[in-house]
Amino acid sequence: MQKYSIFSLARNALSRHENWREAWRSPEPKPEYDVVIVGGGGHGLATAYYLAKEHGLKNIAVVEKGWLGGGNTGRNTTIVRSNYLWDESAGLYEHSLKLWEGLSQTLNFNVMFSQRGVLNLAHNLHDLRELSRRINANRLNGVDSEILSTAEVKEFCPLIDCSPDIRYPVLGASLQRRGGVARHDAVAWGFARAADALGVDIIQNCEVTGILRKEGHVEGIETTRGVIKAKKIGIVTAGHSSVLAAMAGFRLPIESHPLQALVSEPVKPILDTVVMSNAVHAYISQSDKGEMVIGAGIDSYISYSQRGGFDVVEETLQAVVELFPMLSRLRMLRQWGGIVDVCPDASPIIGRTPVEGLFINCGWGTGGFKATPGSGNVFAHTIAKGEPHPLNAPFSLDRFSTGALVDEHGAAAVAH
Ligand code: FAD
Ligand code: PYC
């Protein structure tokens, strides 16, 4: 078997992949579709896939200004979990986690979902109380979640320095064993391939520059590849959602901030779980390639710059080295940033907009990767039926006028 795969690797390398079938087509845009999804990240592609698969729609396009997954989908640190505080969020994120558990089979594409557990560390009494409250809330919602003592943290993840004399000693942690990581690119590619197989047109290098409206109803989009008409349009553009909303004449309660991450040189397997610490602020896991994948809190200023900065690297690595002293001589390989769309309550917006036929899915901030399949699934329902799926009804835009906010700053587990 191994001999065969080495042989086929060599053959494919020498043939310059000439006879490979494309995983999805690259059609010219048609003049009109039933539904157009703007944004070819994981959420947009998942939406198109579920529209075609579960709602029988056949005339769908996804338009992407760059390449598939080139936004936050391909820039994130891939942590998947569902341990949110409020019932509304637990319902949505747990729906997603259940879809993750069968996603490779559903898409017939290995998204490398690895349920290696997610630890959220507590460093003070406030952290411990917040985690205990959240664990109890999780359990009441049927979400697996447990609390670990310092000794149990050490047993579960021996690499963490659990001595009492560090600056922020580890007093305990929450553990969601069903949480873990997945391969971000594969998620975009898997949904793209499966959507394409159901007839969805995926159009890359096609930037939306305007949203056409008539008498309060959406009519189509202006793009760098011409006008495309559609009576239903879904905006799924993460950090650029406010830009798209402005094109349609309304405003979103969103701030766009860079969120940075970095990876080290690859090393042999040393860390078999995900560790997050909101107080010292860092989170870390090890990729299948062996790199340590490390993330920071959001940049404190708003910006559309997708770059990393040395100050953030320095601050984050101080926290990492304090928790994992044995990483102190590890060399860093690369750093980057993505633009995250943060709502005042750190929860997403999924639903209708003031423009009839125009729907929006945004505001996932620092935590939308984990929601990719669930978000696409409920957003497809919302677009197809013209009304929210019960799981996304609490996340409509009008909660910012009714006041029914879903405050998940604590569970976001990334400093805002
Ligand atoms: P994107 O993947 O950004 O897709 C939106 C697409 O819209 C982009 O491809 C963009 O090019 C396109 N677009 C924008 N404007 C236009 C236009 N005018 N016309 C056409 N196309 C347009 N979440 C987690 O759950 N776990 C994590 O560990 C995690 N870590 C993160 C780490 C970092 C550094 C960052 C930046 C984010 C992280 N997130 C994490 C958040 C997560 O990445 C996002 O919430 C999620 O990927 C959003 O997916 P999306 O498909 O909505 O957006
Ligand atoms: O939402 O779990 C999360 C997360 C981890 C890192 C960035 N976001």
XYZ file of C-alpha atoms and ligand atoms in Angstrom:
477
model
C 0.000 0.000 0.000
C 2.767 2.398 1.000
C 4.740 1.391 -2.097
C 1.707 2.232 -4.213
C 1.261 5.676 -2.675
C 4.954 6.575 -3.067
C 4.752 5.428 -6.679
C 1.587 7.419 -7.349
C 3.086 10.499 -5.652
C 6.152 10.302 -7.907
C 4.006 9.694 -10.990
C 1.789 12.664 -10.208
C 4.769 14.904 -9.518
C 6.399 13.952 -12.838
C 3.175 14.340 -14.813
C 2.740 17.829 -13.295
C -0.743 16.758 -12.206
C -1.817 16.930 -15.841
C -4.464 14.260 -15.622
C -5.901 15.302 -12.311
C -9.589 16.084 -12.317
C -10.334 19.498 -10.868
C -12.086 19.232 -7.515
C -14.609 21.840 -8.687
C -15.358 23.561 -11.996
C -14.536 27.217 -12.715
C -17.536 28.297 -14.781
C -18.191 31.725 -16.240
C -20.890 33.480 -14.188
C -24.401 33.108 -15.599
C -26.489 36.292 -15.962
C -28.916 35.111 -13.264
C -29.164 32.616 -10.381
C -31.903 31.701 -7.896
C -29.485 32.318 -5.008
C -26.078 34.005 -4.919
C -23.800 33.590 -1.926
C -21.167 36.313 -1.545
C -18.005 34.957 0.096
C -16.207 31.700 -0.602
C -15.067 30.934 2.921
C -16.213 27.872 4.829
C -19.535 29.445 5.865
C -20.456 30.587 2.345
C -19.521 27.263 0.774
C -21.353 25.301 3.475
C -24.440 27.455 2.918
C -24.389 26.730 -0.814
C -23.859 23.024 -0.171
C -26.815 22.705 2.229
C -29.042 24.844 -0.046
C -28.429 22.369 -2.844
C -28.452 19.239 -0.692
C -31.321 19.865 1.704
C -33.491 22.422 -0.060
C -33.342 21.140 -3.616
C -32.146 24.449 -5.107
C -30.122 23.880 -8.236
C -29.298 27.325 -9.612
C -26.826 28.668 -7.049
C -23.530 30.578 -7.298
C -20.839 31.368 -4.746
C -18.810 34.457 -5.689
C -15.445 34.995 -4.048
C -13.194 37.989 -4.556
C -9.978 35.991 -4.110
C -9.496 32.269 -3.694
C -11.571 29.797 -1.690
C -10.669 29.850 1.978
C -8.290 32.822 1.519
C -10.109 34.774 4.244
C -10.414 33.728 7.864
C -11.166 30.122 6.964
C -7.566 29.646 5.861
C -6.121 31.885 8.591
C -7.670 30.480 11.728
C -6.240 28.252 14.430
C -8.970 25.618 13.835
C -10.263 25.122 17.380
C -13.661 23.419 17.456
C -15.810 23.211 20.601
C -19.367 23.945 21.714
C -18.968 24.922 25.389
C -20.801 28.274 25.221
C -22.741 29.724 28.132
C -26.261 30.555 26.974
C -28.907 28.102 25.758
C -29.168 29.893 22.396
C -25.440 29.508 21.713
C -25.200 25.959 23.062
C -27.952 24.947 20.623
C -26.190 26.495 17.650
C -22.607 25.424 18.394
C -23.600 21.924 19.500
C -25.589 21.477 16.264
C -22.365 22.353 14.485
C -20.224 20.011 16.583
C -22.590 17.132 15.780
C -22.226 17.910 12.070
C -18.418 17.989 12.474
C -18.568 14.491 13.920
C -19.818 13.086 10.602
C -18.457 15.732 8.223
C -15.699 13.729 6.512
C -18.231 11.006 5.701
C -20.922 13.497 4.630
C -18.573 15.301 2.247
C -16.558 12.208 1.310
C -13.499 14.374 1.986
C -11.169 14.065 4.945
C -11.457 17.300 6.941
C -9.105 15.770 9.536
C -11.414 16.492 12.452
C -9.500 15.404 15.534
C -11.383 15.313 18.853
C -8.331 15.682 21.068
C -10.087 17.789 23.721
C -10.012 21.514 24.499
C -8.744 22.763 27.857
C -9.652 26.256 29.076
C -7.345 27.134 31.970
C -8.373 29.019 35.124
C -5.752 31.243 36.766
C -7.783 32.972 39.477
C -10.982 32.541 41.465
C -12.998 34.549 38.994
C -11.887 32.234 36.150
C -12.788 29.183 38.236
C -16.252 30.499 39.042
C -16.904 31.479 35.428
C -15.785 28.050 34.203
C -17.871 26.206 36.833
C -20.951 28.209 35.886
C -20.378 27.501 32.202
C -19.747 23.789 32.761
C -23.028 23.481 34.674
C -24.860 25.381 31.936
C -23.239 23.143 29.301
C -24.305 19.978 31.068
C -27.878 21.213 31.399
C -27.809 21.631 27.616
C -26.393 18.139 27.022
C -22.964 19.503 26.038
C -20.054 17.431 27.410
C -17.986 19.542 29.768
C -16.054 18.839 32.949
C -13.917 20.635 35.474
C -10.350 19.544 36.227
C -8.300 20.291 39.337
C -4.687 21.459 38.976
C -3.477 17.884 39.493
C -5.889 16.613 36.845
C -4.702 19.305 34.399
C -1.125 18.125 34.960
C -2.117 14.521 34.372
C -4.103 15.360 31.233
C -1.434 17.653 29.772
C 1.940 17.075 31.468
C 3.651 19.789 29.417
C 1.880 22.613 31.266
C 3.811 24.157 34.153
C 1.397 23.683 37.065
C 3.731 24.864 39.824
C 2.164 27.329 42.274
C 4.932 29.912 41.999
C 4.454 31.053 38.399
C 2.957 34.490 37.820
C -0.497 33.135 36.947
C -0.686 29.659 38.514
C -3.084 27.110 37.023
C -5.953 26.653 39.487
C -7.933 24.264 37.302
C -9.526 24.047 33.874
C -12.606 23.139 31.925
C -12.288 20.268 29.504
C -14.505 19.485 26.551
C -13.298 16.082 25.345
C -15.354 16.189 22.136
C -13.685 19.462 21.143
C -10.550 19.539 19.015
C -9.179 20.780 15.714
C -9.744 20.231 11.980
C -7.832 20.990 8.807
C -9.044 24.458 7.735
C -8.284 24.276 3.981
C -9.848 20.849 3.744
C -13.085 22.228 5.159
C -13.309 24.832 2.378
C -12.249 22.325 -0.286
C -14.564 19.582 0.971
C -17.618 21.860 0.951
C -16.589 23.329 -2.424
C -16.204 19.928 -4.043
C -19.473 18.630 -2.631
C -21.370 21.812 -3.583
C -19.926 21.706 -7.094
C -21.017 18.095 -7.466
C -24.575 19.257 -6.699
C -24.368 21.863 -9.480
C -23.317 24.974 -7.520
C -21.218 27.398 -9.632
C -18.137 28.509 -7.705
C -16.732 31.728 -9.138
C -13.373 32.889 -7.793
C -11.591 36.189 -8.530
C -14.978 37.883 -8.648
C -15.323 40.804 -6.244
C -18.735 42.197 -5.411
C -18.651 45.979 -5.818
C -22.330 46.873 -5.528
C -25.698 45.485 -4.472
C -28.612 46.209 -6.808
C -31.963 46.994 -5.189
C -35.384 48.059 -6.376
C -38.264 49.158 -4.152
C -36.680 47.645 -1.058
C -35.957 44.275 -2.696
C -32.574 42.948 -3.736
C -32.146 42.419 -7.480
C -28.551 41.332 -7.972
C -24.899 42.250 -7.579
C -22.348 44.249 -9.485
C -19.044 42.440 -9.679
C -15.660 42.768 -11.293
C -16.956 40.160 -13.765
C -20.221 41.910 -14.550
C -23.737 42.093 -13.167
C -25.296 38.916 -11.754
C -29.023 38.945 -11.055
C -30.642 37.063 -8.135
C -33.797 37.469 -6.050
C -32.082 35.952 -3.017
C -28.563 36.840 -1.911
C -26.603 35.771 1.173
C -23.707 37.896 2.416
C -21.088 35.732 4.150
C -17.995 37.923 4.094
C -16.777 37.829 7.730
C -14.374 40.777 8.318
C -15.794 42.680 5.326
C -19.479 42.381 6.265
C -19.799 46.086 7.089
C -18.445 46.946 3.635
C -21.094 44.769 1.976
C -23.852 46.110 4.255
C -22.884 49.665 3.269
C -23.285 48.656 -0.395
C -26.866 47.636 0.459
C -27.573 50.842 2.398
C -27.645 49.636 6.008
C -25.223 49.528 8.936
C -24.110 46.673 11.154
C -23.159 46.890 14.865
C -19.786 45.390 14.050
C -16.167 46.366 14.623
C -13.520 44.816 12.386
C -10.268 43.981 14.177
C -7.178 42.058 13.123
C -6.666 38.777 14.960
C -3.154 37.381 14.786
C -1.661 33.927 14.963
C 1.702 32.282 14.379
C 3.267 28.855 13.980
C 6.611 27.436 15.059
C 8.996 25.216 13.200
C 7.669 21.635 13.132
C 8.715 19.322 15.958
C 7.843 15.757 16.877
C 4.430 15.178 18.517
C 4.497 16.671 22.023
C 1.060 18.189 22.590
C -2.022 16.034 21.991
C -4.723 18.460 23.112
C -5.710 22.123 22.718
C -4.869 24.534 25.531
C -6.458 27.965 25.884
C -5.793 30.553 28.546
C -7.881 33.670 28.549
C -6.108 35.301 31.483
C -2.475 35.171 30.341
C -3.778 35.250 26.869
C -2.608 32.581 24.468
C -3.895 29.380 22.968
C -1.902 26.561 21.503
C -2.203 23.213 19.749
C 0.078 21.126 17.566
C -0.733 20.623 13.900
C -0.379 17.274 12.172
C 2.718 18.711 10.453
C 4.238 19.233 13.894
C 4.062 23.035 14.061
C 2.900 24.604 17.302
C -0.134 26.721 16.314
C -0.381 29.756 18.585
C -2.911 32.576 18.759
C -3.341 35.947 20.440
C -6.204 38.223 21.519
C -7.655 40.675 19.003
C -5.601 43.759 18.107
C -6.954 46.634 20.146
C -7.469 48.885 17.111
C -9.835 48.474 14.188
C -8.209 47.808 10.836
C -8.494 45.869 7.602
C -4.823 44.905 7.646
C -4.276 41.144 7.484
C -0.748 41.329 8.879
C 1.032 40.218 11.999
C 2.955 42.533 14.373
C 6.031 41.873 16.512
C 4.468 43.326 19.686
C 1.713 40.704 19.566
C 4.210 37.910 18.936
C 6.297 39.021 21.896
C 3.377 39.319 24.303
C 1.811 36.023 23.247
C 5.027 34.078 23.403
C 5.718 35.396 26.905
C 2.439 33.797 27.972
C 3.152 30.572 26.087
C 6.631 30.177 27.545
C 5.348 30.803 31.044
C 2.864 27.948 30.646
C 5.156 25.707 28.576
C 8.765 26.462 29.606
C 10.060 23.617 27.426
C 9.029 25.599 24.315
C 11.366 28.485 25.146
C 13.921 27.642 22.470
C 11.432 26.800 19.744
C 11.850 28.969 16.642
C 8.853 30.680 15.115
C 8.214 30.109 11.422
C 5.555 32.567 10.291
C 2.822 34.909 11.514
C -0.291 36.409 9.945
C -3.536 38.200 10.686
C -7.178 37.895 9.677
C -9.979 40.444 10.043
C -12.632 39.407 12.531
C -16.108 40.956 12.674
C -16.939 41.482 16.327
C -20.480 42.177 17.608
C -21.085 43.972 20.934
C -22.260 40.685 22.512
C -19.605 38.464 20.850
C -22.331 36.441 19.120
C -23.060 36.129 15.402
C -25.769 37.718 13.263
C -27.689 35.266 11.053
C -30.867 36.205 9.275
C -32.747 38.744 7.223
C -31.639 42.325 6.572
C -33.662 45.517 6.007
C -33.472 44.698 2.264
C -36.028 42.068 1.207
C -34.331 38.963 -0.231
C -30.937 39.939 1.187
C -29.702 37.760 4.068
C -26.588 38.057 6.196
C -24.389 35.675 8.162
C -21.590 37.471 10.001
C -20.304 38.630 13.387
C -18.626 35.324 14.246
C -15.646 37.329 15.418
C -12.852 35.188 16.772
C -14.886 31.985 16.893
C -16.676 31.073 13.679
C -14.542 28.231 12.344
C -16.094 25.795 14.810
C -19.519 26.862 13.564
C -18.843 26.340 9.845
C -21.115 23.335 9.154
C -23.839 24.398 11.598
C -23.870 27.978 10.375
C -24.117 26.911 6.732
C -26.856 24.457 7.616
C -29.131 26.921 9.437
C -28.372 29.811 7.072
C -29.364 27.663 4.082
C -32.690 26.970 5.829
C -33.147 30.700 6.499
C -32.516 31.639 2.865
C -34.577 28.805 1.395
C -37.623 29.371 3.635
C -37.288 33.135 3.983
C -37.507 32.781 7.758
C -35.014 31.733 10.439
C -34.241 28.176 11.460
C -35.206 27.852 15.172
C -31.489 27.633 16.058
C -30.607 30.974 14.487
C -33.801 32.862 15.361
C -32.165 34.347 18.524
C -29.270 35.663 16.399
C -31.201 38.004 14.134
C -30.078 41.589 13.531
C -33.052 43.030 15.419
C -31.664 41.825 18.779
C -29.631 45.038 18.798
C -32.871 47.036 18.906
C -34.905 44.682 21.141
C -32.004 44.309 23.583
C -32.148 40.481 23.579
C -28.363 40.164 23.419
C -26.544 36.835 23.825
C -23.374 37.860 25.665
C -20.668 35.257 25.036
C -17.543 37.287 25.788
C -16.496 34.771 28.461
C -16.991 31.701 26.294
C -15.308 33.345 23.300
C -12.128 32.524 25.253
C -10.137 35.018 23.198
C -9.492 38.456 24.674
C -11.642 41.210 23.118
P -14.015 33.878 5.561
O -13.297 32.595 5.491
O -13.227 35.102 5.877
O -14.757 34.050 4.174
C -15.300 35.289 3.740
C -14.912 35.447 2.297
O -15.573 36.598 1.759
C -13.420 35.680 2.103
O -12.867 34.600 1.375
C -13.355 37.007 1.375
O -12.342 37.058 0.391
C -14.747 37.103 0.759
N -15.154 38.472 0.442
C -15.009 39.577 1.209
N -15.465 40.655 0.549
C -15.911 40.211 -0.646
C -16.472 40.855 -1.784
N -16.679 42.186 -1.822
N -16.814 40.098 -2.851
C -16.611 38.751 -2.855
N -16.056 38.101 -1.812
C -15.722 38.823 -0.734
N -12.644 30.390 14.941
C -12.767 29.229 15.646
O -13.871 28.719 15.803
N -11.668 28.616 16.168
C -10.428 29.144 16.060
O -9.441 28.557 16.539
C -10.277 30.379 15.382
N -9.060 30.955 15.286
C -8.906 32.095 14.576
C -7.634 32.611 14.429
C -7.409 33.712 13.617
C -6.009 34.260 13.484
C -8.507 34.318 12.934
C -8.292 35.506 12.034
C -9.806 33.824 13.104
C -10.011 32.709 13.926
N -11.287 32.146 14.099
C -11.437 30.975 14.799
C -12.468 32.767 13.484
C -12.811 32.082 12.160
O -11.670 32.022 11.338
C -13.917 32.798 11.408
O -14.989 33.117 12.270
C -14.461 31.940 10.282
O -13.408 31.314 9.572
C -15.274 32.788 9.348
O -15.589 32.027 8.201
P -16.270 32.723 6.979
O -16.457 31.696 5.937
O -17.460 33.473 7.452
O -15.230 33.860 6.565
O -13.261 30.289 19.410
O -12.238 28.610 20.364
C -12.240 29.677 19.728
C -10.964 30.229 19.297
C -9.765 29.753 19.597
C -8.861 30.583 18.998
C -9.519 31.543 18.342
N -10.837 31.308 18.533
